[in-house]
Amino acid sequence: MKKSLLSHLSTAWWTVSKKTVSDQNLSSKKVSIGTVHTFQGKEADTVIFVLGCDRNTGVAVKKFVDKNIVNVAASRAKANFFVVGDAQAWAANEYIMQMKSILDTYAIKLAVAQKDKIQSEISSAIKESLPNAFSEEISEGVDNSIITTDAYTTELKKVFDCASGLSKEEMEKFNLSKDDFDGISDDNKKNLILGIKLYGVLKKVFDSLDKRADFDATCCSVLFCKFLENYLKKTLLGTLKKVFPDFVINKKQKLTLSKMKEEKITMGSFVFILKENTSKVSDLVKDFTKDLNDCVTMRNRCCHQKSFPWLGAWSHNNGQNVLLTKMFGNRKNYIGVFQRINDVNKELSKQQKISPSHDNKFDTKTG
């Protein structure tokens, strides 16, 4: 399926960056509407594939959409191919998700193929087609969304070689030592490696552009956010559960930290726990919490805004350059939060189990 779909999408993708579909364009051409099957054997300059269904309905329909339907829909388009739908609602359909991952990474694949010969015109097309939606709403926890990048990273691993790790230059660029890298779990290394390698490719695209102000770095920044979030879970979460086991992390659902599922923990959860217990932790932990909170602010902007700029202002906590400095350091001897996590973990490990404050307890009479 993938080879067939890619061949149909590649031409359509390149053209969509050079044409716009306006009301005037549509009004001057014949518009046909119907199910995918009614277009079998036909073609059109522009095809809009509307998936329909929400997250609570259409279970049977979602199962009915197979690889043949997806291939027919994509192959009808001669120039422009658009897909309209809720990715979360269709998350269980492997063919829709495969189509999404191909669309999400096609611009990146083109950038990799261009290497050092990238031109401004192609860079502009790549810039306009980079993906920027990687979050899923949740009802538990501190933040209202989690970062979902599994399908995306699976496709990216076909573009970048994760097995070879990072070069010495790449490690130095992000202030990573061998011990730092070796201390990262294998399943989380992919987020860091892919983020750094994608950064290198997109930096060339960014540098070749005439207009850079609106360059959206979401597809790259989200990998670093996912990496840091996972690293916090592996290194700091266990300690926090021992020190603050009865801390109520979600009053509405009456969830204490000890009972909170790891997959529902986000970067913001760590800030919330430490902020609410600020009187009980050292200055080292307080400083760390402040800087981690800045990362959370940018993490949420990356997930929820329409775009996350490549370059932003340090004072505004916005932009990939600021996010990476906050995470990995290298600005006026600033030490990133990643490099400080182990020290914070050791500091917190010295403390005994701490009972929550009165405001954080449940009233057994009122629930």
Short mmCIF file of C-alpha atoms in Angstrom, two decimals:
data_model
loop_
_atom_site.label_atom_id
_atom_site.label_comp_id
_atom_site.label_asym_id
_atom_site.label_seq_id
_atom_site.Cartn_x
_atom_site.Cartn_y
_atom_site.Cartn_z
CA MET A 1 0.00 0.00 0.00
CA LYS A 2 2.71 2.46 1.01
CA LYS A 3 4.54 2.44 -2.35
CA SER A 4 1.28 2.93 -4.23
CA LEU A 5 0.09 5.71 -1.95
CA LEU A 6 3.44 7.49 -2.02
CA SER A 7 3.52 7.56 -5.80
CA HIS A 8 0.10 9.21 -5.90
CA LEU A 9 0.79 11.65 -3.10
CA SER A 10 4.24 12.86 -4.19
CA THR A 11 3.02 14.75 -7.27
CA ALA A 12 -0.08 16.00 -5.49
CA TRP A 13 1.96 17.27 -2.52
CA TRP A 14 4.38 19.27 -4.66
CA THR A 15 1.59 20.92 -6.59
CA VAL A 16 -0.45 21.87 -3.52
CA SER A 17 2.41 24.07 -2.35
CA LYS A 18 2.38 26.00 -5.65
CA LYS A 19 -1.38 26.33 -6.15
CA THR A 20 -4.23 27.53 -3.99
CA VAL A 21 -7.78 26.28 -4.12
CA SER A 22 -10.11 29.30 -3.95
CA ASP A 23 -13.86 29.77 -4.28
CA GLN A 24 -13.23 31.23 -7.72
CA ASN A 25 -11.28 28.15 -8.81
CA LEU A 26 -14.04 25.85 -7.60
CA SER A 27 -16.87 27.88 -9.12
CA SER A 28 -15.28 27.73 -12.56
CA LYS A 29 -14.97 23.95 -12.54
CA LYS A 30 -17.29 21.02 -12.23
CA VAL A 31 -17.54 19.82 -8.65
CA SER A 32 -18.43 16.18 -8.03
CA ILE A 33 -19.44 14.82 -4.64
CA GLY A 34 -19.85 11.17 -3.72
CA THR A 35 -18.38 8.16 -1.96
CA VAL A 36 -14.91 6.94 -2.88
CA HIS A 37 -16.40 4.06 -4.88
CA THR A 38 -18.24 6.44 -7.23
CA PHE A 39 -14.92 7.90 -8.34
CA GLN A 40 -13.37 4.58 -9.32
CA GLY A 41 -11.67 5.03 -12.71
CA LYS A 42 -12.03 8.82 -12.64
CA GLU A 43 -9.56 11.64 -11.99
CA ALA A 44 -9.70 15.24 -10.84
CA ASP A 45 -7.22 18.06 -10.36
CA THR A 46 -8.23 18.40 -6.74
CA VAL A 47 -9.61 15.71 -4.44
CA ILE A 48 -10.84 16.44 -0.93
CA PHE A 49 -11.11 13.21 1.06
CA VAL A 50 -13.58 13.83 3.90
CA LEU A 51 -13.41 11.10 6.52
CA GLY A 52 -16.35 12.17 8.68
CA CYS A 53 -17.25 10.51 12.01
CA ASP A 54 -16.43 11.79 15.47
CA ARG A 55 -14.80 10.05 18.41
CA ASN A 56 -18.04 8.55 19.69
CA THR A 57 -19.70 7.34 16.49
CA GLY A 58 -19.00 5.55 13.24
CA VAL A 59 -17.21 2.49 14.67
CA ALA A 60 -18.39 0.25 11.81
CA VAL A 61 -17.48 2.85 9.17
CA LYS A 62 -13.97 3.24 10.56
CA LYS A 63 -13.43 -0.51 10.25
CA PHE A 64 -14.89 -0.52 6.73
CA VAL A 65 -12.28 1.91 5.35
CA ASP A 66 -9.50 -0.35 4.09
CA LYS A 67 -6.32 0.09 2.02
CA ASN A 68 -8.24 -0.08 -1.27
CA ILE A 69 -10.49 2.82 -0.33
CA VAL A 70 -7.52 4.91 0.78
CA ASN A 71 -5.57 4.12 -2.40
CA VAL A 72 -8.52 4.92 -4.67
CA ALA A 73 -9.08 8.24 -2.88
CA ALA A 74 -5.43 9.28 -3.18
CA SER A 75 -4.97 8.10 -6.76
CA ARG A 76 -7.91 10.16 -8.06
CA ALA A 77 -5.96 13.38 -7.48
CA LYS A 78 -3.84 14.76 -10.34
CA ALA A 79 -2.65 17.89 -8.53
CA ASN A 80 -4.06 18.53 -5.05
CA PHE A 81 -5.03 15.99 -2.41
CA PHE A 82 -6.55 17.10 0.89
CA VAL A 83 -7.70 14.94 3.80
CA VAL A 84 -10.23 16.34 6.28
CA GLY A 85 -10.89 14.45 9.49
CA ASP A 86 -10.20 13.96 13.17
CA ALA A 87 -6.98 11.99 13.56
CA GLN A 88 -7.91 10.90 17.07
CA ALA A 89 -11.25 9.52 15.90
CA TRP A 90 -9.47 7.46 13.26
CA ALA A 91 -6.46 6.45 15.36
CA ALA A 92 -7.46 2.76 15.36
CA ASN A 93 -7.57 2.52 11.55
CA GLU A 94 -4.08 1.51 10.42
CA TYR A 95 -4.59 2.62 6.80
CA ILE A 96 -5.75 6.13 7.71
CA MET A 97 -2.88 6.44 10.17
CA GLN A 98 -0.40 5.20 7.56
CA MET A 99 -1.73 7.77 5.11
CA LYS A 100 -1.38 10.48 7.75
CA SER A 101 2.20 9.49 8.59
CA ILE A 102 3.15 9.53 4.89
CA LEU A 103 1.63 12.98 4.47
CA ASP A 104 3.28 14.18 7.69
CA THR A 105 6.75 13.12 6.61
CA TYR A 106 6.73 13.69 2.87
CA ALA A 107 8.06 17.25 3.10
CA ILE A 108 10.79 16.04 5.45
CA LYS A 109 11.76 13.28 3.03
CA LEU A 110 12.03 15.83 0.25
CA ALA A 111 14.28 18.00 2.44
CA VAL A 112 16.54 15.01 3.18
CA ALA A 113 16.70 14.11 -0.52
CA GLN A 114 17.80 17.66 -1.42
CA LYS A 115 20.68 17.56 1.10
CA ASP A 116 23.01 20.54 0.54
CA LYS A 117 21.49 21.49 -2.81
CA ILE A 118 18.27 22.85 -1.38
CA GLN A 119 16.87 25.92 -3.15
CA SER A 120 14.63 28.69 -1.87
CA GLU A 121 11.62 27.64 -3.97
CA ILE A 122 11.75 24.07 -2.71
CA SER A 123 12.39 25.29 0.83
CA SER A 124 9.24 27.41 0.68
CA ALA A 125 7.22 24.40 -0.43
CA ILE A 126 8.68 22.27 2.38
CA LYS A 127 8.01 25.00 4.94
CA GLU A 128 4.33 25.20 3.98
CA SER A 129 3.86 21.43 4.22
CA LEU A 130 5.47 20.52 7.54
CA PRO A 131 3.08 18.80 9.99
CA ASN A 132 1.99 20.51 13.19
CA ALA A 133 -0.60 18.37 15.00
CA PHE A 134 0.73 15.90 17.56
CA SER A 135 -1.53 16.01 20.62
CA GLU A 136 -4.43 14.01 21.98
CA GLU A 137 -6.94 15.25 24.53
CA ILE A 138 -7.16 13.48 27.89
CA SER A 139 -9.49 13.85 30.85
CA GLU A 140 -6.97 13.01 33.58
CA GLY A 141 -3.86 14.76 34.81
CA VAL A 142 -2.67 18.35 34.82
CA ASP A 143 -2.52 19.15 31.11
CA ASN A 144 -5.50 18.49 28.86
CA SER A 145 -3.47 16.73 26.20
CA ILE A 146 -0.65 14.25 25.72
CA ILE A 147 1.91 14.22 22.91
CA THR A 148 1.20 11.49 20.36
CA THR A 149 4.12 10.83 18.03
CA ASP A 150 4.26 7.02 17.63
CA ALA A 151 3.11 6.85 13.99
CA TYR A 152 5.18 9.90 13.17
CA THR A 153 8.42 8.55 14.67
CA THR A 154 7.84 5.17 13.04
CA GLU A 155 7.83 6.85 9.64
CA LEU A 156 10.76 9.11 10.54
CA LYS A 157 12.89 6.11 11.47
CA LYS A 158 12.66 5.08 7.83
CA VAL A 159 14.23 8.42 6.89
CA PHE A 160 16.93 8.73 9.56
CA ASP A 161 19.31 6.05 10.81
CA CYS A 162 18.74 5.79 14.57
CA ALA A 163 20.93 2.71 14.95
CA SER A 164 24.12 4.71 14.39
CA GLY A 165 23.24 7.09 17.23
CA LEU A 166 24.61 10.64 17.19
CA SER A 167 27.87 11.99 15.83
CA LYS A 168 30.39 13.82 18.03
CA GLU A 169 29.35 17.10 16.41
CA GLU A 170 25.67 16.45 17.09
CA MET A 171 26.40 15.60 20.73
CA GLU A 172 28.44 18.76 21.21
CA LYS A 173 25.78 20.91 19.53
CA PHE A 174 23.30 19.85 22.21
CA ASN A 175 25.80 19.74 25.11
CA LEU A 176 25.40 15.98 25.51
CA SER A 177 28.10 13.83 27.07
CA LYS A 178 28.48 10.11 26.47
CA ASP A 179 27.23 9.47 30.01
CA ASP A 180 24.19 11.65 29.31
CA PHE A 181 23.37 9.68 26.18
CA ASP A 182 24.03 6.26 27.72
CA GLY A 183 21.70 7.11 30.59
CA ILE A 184 18.72 7.47 28.27
CA SER A 185 16.48 4.42 27.80
CA ASP A 186 16.64 2.81 24.35
CA ASP A 187 12.97 3.48 23.59
CA ASN A 188 13.40 7.20 24.39
CA LYS A 189 16.68 7.64 22.51
CA LYS A 190 14.75 7.55 19.24
CA ASN A 191 12.96 10.80 20.16
CA LEU A 192 16.24 12.57 20.89
CA ILE A 193 18.09 11.17 17.87
CA LEU A 194 15.23 11.93 15.48
CA GLY A 195 14.82 15.40 16.95
CA ILE A 196 18.51 16.25 16.52
CA LYS A 197 18.79 14.80 13.02
CA LEU A 198 15.58 16.49 11.90
CA TYR A 199 16.85 19.75 13.39
CA GLY A 200 19.98 19.47 11.22
CA VAL A 201 17.93 18.98 8.05
CA LEU A 202 15.38 21.69 8.75
CA LYS A 203 18.13 24.14 9.74
CA LYS A 204 19.33 23.98 6.13
CA VAL A 205 15.78 24.60 4.92
CA PHE A 206 15.42 27.52 7.32
CA ASP A 207 18.76 29.07 6.31
CA SER A 208 17.87 28.90 2.61
CA LEU A 209 14.58 30.78 2.99
CA ASP A 210 14.11 34.42 2.10
CA LYS A 211 11.17 34.69 4.51
CA ARG A 212 11.88 32.98 7.83
CA ALA A 213 9.62 34.65 10.38
CA ASP A 214 6.72 32.20 10.02
CA PHE A 215 8.77 29.00 9.86
CA ASP A 216 6.88 26.41 11.95
CA ALA A 217 9.20 24.17 13.99
CA THR A 218 6.45 22.08 15.62
CA CYS A 219 7.38 18.84 13.84
CA CYS A 220 10.90 19.08 15.27
CA SER A 221 10.22 20.63 18.69
CA VAL A 222 7.58 18.05 19.55
CA LEU A 223 10.24 15.31 19.44
CA PHE A 224 12.36 17.13 22.02
CA CYS A 225 9.29 17.70 24.20
CA LYS A 226 8.41 14.02 24.02
CA PHE A 227 12.00 13.09 24.87
CA LEU A 228 12.16 15.32 27.96
CA GLU A 229 8.71 14.22 29.12
CA ASN A 230 9.68 10.54 28.88
CA TYR A 231 13.04 11.15 30.54
CA LEU A 232 11.34 12.84 33.49
CA LYS A 233 9.05 9.83 33.87
CA LYS A 234 11.95 7.38 33.90
CA THR A 235 14.20 9.34 36.26
CA LEU A 236 12.08 11.57 38.48
CA LEU A 237 8.58 10.11 38.70
CA GLY A 238 9.52 7.22 40.97
CA THR A 239 11.18 9.55 43.46
CA LEU A 240 8.22 11.94 43.49
CA LYS A 241 5.84 9.04 44.15
CA LYS A 242 7.93 8.02 47.17
CA VAL A 243 8.20 11.56 48.56
CA PHE A 244 4.66 12.74 47.72
CA PRO A 245 2.57 9.52 47.41
CA ASP A 246 -0.64 11.05 48.77
CA PHE A 247 -0.43 14.30 46.81
CA VAL A 248 -3.73 14.82 44.98
CA ILE A 249 -2.83 15.45 41.36
CA ASN A 250 -6.43 15.51 40.11
CA LYS A 251 -9.05 16.62 42.64
CA LYS A 252 -11.96 16.17 40.25
CA GLN A 253 -11.20 12.48 39.76
CA LYS A 254 -9.71 12.05 43.26
CA LEU A 255 -6.41 10.77 41.92
CA THR A 256 -3.34 10.74 44.13
CA LEU A 257 0.14 10.66 42.64
CA SER A 258 0.71 7.07 43.77
CA LYS A 259 -2.34 5.93 41.76
CA MET A 260 -1.79 8.08 38.68
CA LYS A 261 -1.04 6.09 35.53
CA GLU A 262 2.33 6.91 34.00
CA GLU A 263 0.88 7.43 30.52
CA LYS A 264 -1.30 10.25 31.90
CA ILE A 265 1.66 12.06 33.44
CA THR A 266 2.89 15.02 31.40
CA MET A 267 5.71 17.52 31.76
CA GLY A 268 3.25 19.86 33.42
CA SER A 269 2.50 17.25 36.07
CA PHE A 270 6.07 17.52 37.40
CA VAL A 271 5.84 21.30 37.64
CA PHE A 272 2.45 21.11 39.36
CA ILE A 273 3.70 18.65 41.99
CA LEU A 274 6.85 20.63 42.75
CA LYS A 275 5.12 24.01 42.72
CA GLU A 276 2.43 22.86 45.12
CA ASN A 277 5.13 21.62 47.47
CA THR A 278 7.53 24.52 47.00
CA SER A 279 7.87 25.17 50.75
CA LYS A 280 9.12 21.64 51.26
CA VAL A 281 11.91 21.55 48.66
CA SER A 282 15.39 23.09 48.39
CA ASP A 283 16.39 26.15 46.36
CA LEU A 284 18.05 23.87 43.81
CA VAL A 285 14.68 22.17 43.19
CA LYS A 286 12.84 25.51 43.13
CA ASP A 287 15.17 26.90 40.43
CA PHE A 288 14.77 23.72 38.43
CA THR A 289 10.97 23.94 38.73
CA LYS A 290 10.96 27.51 37.43
CA ASP A 291 12.96 26.59 34.33
CA LEU A 292 10.99 23.39 33.77
CA ASN A 293 7.82 25.48 33.91
CA ASP A 294 9.18 27.55 31.02
CA CYS A 295 9.66 24.33 29.06
CA VAL A 296 6.06 23.35 29.86
CA THR A 297 4.82 26.70 28.58
CA MET A 298 6.60 26.10 25.28
CA ARG A 299 5.57 22.44 25.20
CA ASN A 300 1.92 23.50 25.42
CA ARG A 301 2.38 26.19 22.79
CA CYS A 302 3.97 23.59 20.55
CA CYS A 303 1.00 21.24 21.05
CA HIS A 304 -1.86 23.72 20.95
CA GLN A 305 -0.88 26.68 18.79
CA LYS A 306 -1.23 26.64 15.03
CA SER A 307 2.54 27.07 14.77
CA PHE A 308 5.64 27.14 16.96
CA PRO A 309 8.34 29.48 15.58
CA TRP A 310 11.86 28.34 14.78
CA LEU A 311 13.20 31.55 16.32
CA GLY A 312 11.62 33.25 19.30
CA ALA A 313 12.41 35.63 22.16
CA TRP A 314 14.02 34.38 25.39
CA SER A 315 11.93 36.84 27.40
CA HIS A 316 8.69 35.49 25.91
CA ASN A 317 9.45 31.78 26.37
CA ASN A 318 8.59 31.11 22.76
CA GLY A 319 10.46 29.55 19.86
CA GLN A 320 12.44 26.39 19.25
CA ASN A 321 15.77 28.15 19.90
CA VAL A 322 14.57 29.11 23.40
CA LEU A 323 13.12 25.67 24.07
CA LEU A 324 16.36 23.90 23.17
CA THR A 325 18.43 26.27 25.29
CA LYS A 326 16.12 25.75 28.26
CA MET A 327 16.41 21.99 27.78
CA PHE A 328 20.11 21.60 26.95
CA GLY A 329 21.76 24.88 27.95
CA ASN A 330 24.49 26.85 26.13
CA ARG A 331 23.49 30.49 26.70
CA LYS A 332 25.79 32.51 28.98
CA ASN A 333 26.77 29.33 30.82
CA TYR A 334 23.11 28.47 31.38
CA ILE A 335 22.68 24.81 32.38
CA GLY A 336 19.65 23.14 30.82
CA VAL A 337 16.97 21.30 32.77
CA PHE A 338 18.01 17.99 31.22
CA GLN A 339 21.49 18.26 32.73
CA ARG A 340 20.00 19.11 36.14
CA ILE A 341 17.45 16.30 36.47
CA ASN A 342 19.84 13.85 38.13
CA ASP A 343 20.91 16.44 40.72
CA VAL A 344 17.28 17.25 41.46
CA ASN A 345 16.52 13.53 41.77
CA LYS A 346 19.34 13.07 44.29
CA GLU A 347 18.18 16.12 46.26
CA LEU A 348 14.60 14.88 46.48
CA SER A 349 15.72 11.33 47.34
CA LYS A 350 17.18 12.69 50.60
CA GLN A 351 13.72 13.64 51.79
CA GLN A 352 11.36 11.37 53.65
CA LYS A 353 7.74 10.79 52.69
CA ILE A 354 5.90 14.11 52.92
CA SER A 355 2.21 14.38 53.75
CA PRO A 356 0.15 16.74 51.61
CA SER A 357 -0.96 20.11 52.92
CA HIS A 358 -4.53 20.48 54.22
CA ASP A 359 -5.65 22.18 51.00
CA ASN A 360 -4.49 19.17 49.01
CA LYS A 361 -6.36 16.58 51.09
CA PHE A 362 -9.81 15.16 50.45
CA ASP A 363 -12.53 15.90 52.98
CA THR A 364 -13.78 12.43 53.89
CA LYS A 365 -17.18 13.87 54.79
CA THR A 366 -17.79 15.72 51.54
CA GLY A 367 -15.69 13.52 49.26
#
